[in-house]
mmCIF file of C-alpha atoms in Angstrom:
data_model
loop_
_atom_site.group_PDB
_atom_site.id
_atom_site.type_symbol
_atom_site.label_atom_id
_atom_site.label_comp_id
_atom_site.label_asym_id
_atom_site.label_seq_id
_atom_site.Cartn_x
_atom_site.Cartn_y
_atom_site.Cartn_z
ATOM 1 C CA MET A 612 -315.775 72.857 -65.153
ATOM 2 C CA ILE A 613 -312.671 74.506 -63.094
ATOM 3 C CA SER A 614 -313.581 77.672 -63.154
ATOM 4 C CA ASP A 615 -316.866 77.317 -61.477
ATOM 5 C CA LEU A 616 -315.440 74.944 -58.699
ATOM 6 C CA LEU A 617 -313.507 77.888 -57.967
ATOM 7 C CA LYS A 618 -316.174 80.596 -58.629
ATOM 8 C CA GLY A 619 -318.260 77.929 -56.514
ATOM 9 C CA SER A 620 -315.626 78.821 -53.638
ATOM 10 C CA GLY A 621 -316.121 82.431 -53.301
ATOM 11 C CA LEU A 622 -313.001 83.152 -55.667
ATOM 12 C CA THR A 623 -312.772 85.961 -58.357
ATOM 13 C CA VAL A 624 -311.962 84.196 -61.792
ATOM 14 C CA ALA A 625 -310.985 85.238 -64.803
ATOM 15 C CA VAL A 626 -311.227 82.763 -67.919
ATOM 16 C CA ALA A 627 -309.264 83.777 -71.281
ATOM 17 C CA SER A 628 -310.220 81.950 -74.719
ATOM 18 C CA ASP A 629 -306.610 81.295 -75.220
ATOM 19 C CA GLY A 630 -303.125 81.203 -74.441
ATOM 20 C CA VAL A 631 -302.220 85.085 -75.912
ATOM 21 C CA GLU A 632 -305.239 86.600 -74.242
ATOM 22 C CA ALA A 633 -304.589 84.490 -70.699
ATOM 23 C CA LEU A 634 -300.991 85.797 -70.905
ATOM 24 C CA GLU A 635 -302.102 89.667 -71.502
ATOM 25 C CA HIS A 636 -304.556 89.295 -68.715
ATOM 26 C CA ILE A 637 -302.001 87.407 -66.162
ATOM 27 C CA LEU A 638 -299.520 90.492 -67.049
ATOM 28 C CA LYS A 639 -302.015 93.062 -66.001
ATOM 29 C CA SER A 640 -303.569 91.692 -63.155
ATOM 30 C CA CYS A 641 -300.723 89.985 -61.444
ATOM 31 C CA PRO A 642 -303.461 87.171 -59.942
ATOM 32 C CA ASP A 643 -302.612 85.179 -56.688
ATOM 33 C CA VAL A 644 -302.530 81.494 -58.721
ATOM 34 C CA VAL A 645 -302.919 80.660 -62.194
ATOM 35 C CA VAL A 646 -304.796 77.610 -63.678
ATOM 36 C CA LEU A 647 -303.352 76.512 -67.314
ATOM 37 C CA ASP A 648 -304.666 74.104 -70.055
ATOM 38 C CA ILE A 649 -301.594 72.603 -71.709
ATOM 39 C CA VAL A 650 -303.629 72.914 -74.776
ATOM 40 C CA MET A 651 -304.898 76.185 -75.967
ATOM 41 C CA PRO A 652 -305.140 78.304 -79.067
ATOM 42 C CA ARG A 653 -302.833 80.386 -80.719
ATOM 43 C CA MET A 654 -299.989 80.086 -77.770
ATOM 44 C CA ASN A 655 -299.966 76.625 -75.463
ATOM 45 C CA GLY A 656 -299.950 76.148 -71.782
ATOM 46 C CA TYR A 657 -296.500 75.179 -71.809
ATOM 47 C CA GLU A 658 -295.709 78.635 -73.649
ATOM 48 C CA VAL A 659 -297.679 80.696 -71.239
ATOM 49 C CA CYS A 660 -296.174 78.762 -68.537
ATOM 50 C CA ARG A 661 -292.478 79.714 -69.736
ATOM 51 C CA ARG A 662 -293.119 83.262 -70.383
ATOM 52 C CA LEU A 663 -294.743 84.086 -66.628
ATOM 53 C CA LYS A 664 -291.755 82.374 -65.007
ATOM 54 C CA ALA A 665 -289.562 84.428 -67.073
ATOM 55 C CA ASP A 666 -290.179 87.569 -66.450
ATOM 56 C CA PRO A 667 -289.486 89.100 -62.610
ATOM 57 C CA LYS A 668 -293.353 90.560 -62.340
ATOM 58 C CA THR A 669 -294.959 86.773 -62.534
ATOM 59 C CA GLN A 670 -292.169 84.608 -61.863
ATOM 60 C CA ASN A 671 -293.276 83.864 -58.373
ATOM 61 C CA VAL A 672 -296.891 83.120 -59.496
ATOM 62 C CA PRO A 673 -298.006 79.798 -58.630
ATOM 63 C CA VAL A 674 -298.770 77.372 -61.702
ATOM 64 C CA VAL A 675 -301.703 74.569 -62.037
ATOM 65 C CA MET A 676 -301.299 72.908 -65.237
ATOM 66 C CA CYS A 677 -304.245 71.014 -66.530
ATOM 67 C CA SER A 678 -304.837 68.246 -69.638
ATOM 68 C CA SER A 679 -306.410 65.283 -70.439
ATOM 69 C CA LYS A 680 -303.485 64.537 -71.970
ATOM 70 C CA GLY A 681 -302.294 61.068 -71.404
ATOM 71 C CA GLU A 682 -298.632 61.211 -72.520
ATOM 72 C CA GLU A 683 -296.156 60.757 -69.694
ATOM 73 C CA PHE A 684 -293.901 63.103 -70.886
ATOM 74 C CA ASP A 685 -296.801 65.979 -70.432
ATOM 75 C CA ARG A 686 -297.233 64.622 -66.592
ATOM 76 C CA TYR A 687 -293.412 65.598 -65.582
ATOM 77 C CA TRP A 688 -292.681 68.420 -67.727
#
């Protein structure tokens, strides 16, 4: 899992169970980088990313999107 790799590298990692929880945590803590899965319950990764980029507080936080989805559209979103 990605979180285990990041923790193993000495980074502090927070994990959320869904998109709403992720967004709430990100807005409270303003992390250095965000890693999102596209497919999450309650709010997908695309919507979390849209909201982060629309908020002046988080618009410059780098976002890495991860997914097992294989559609061409998902690669260039």
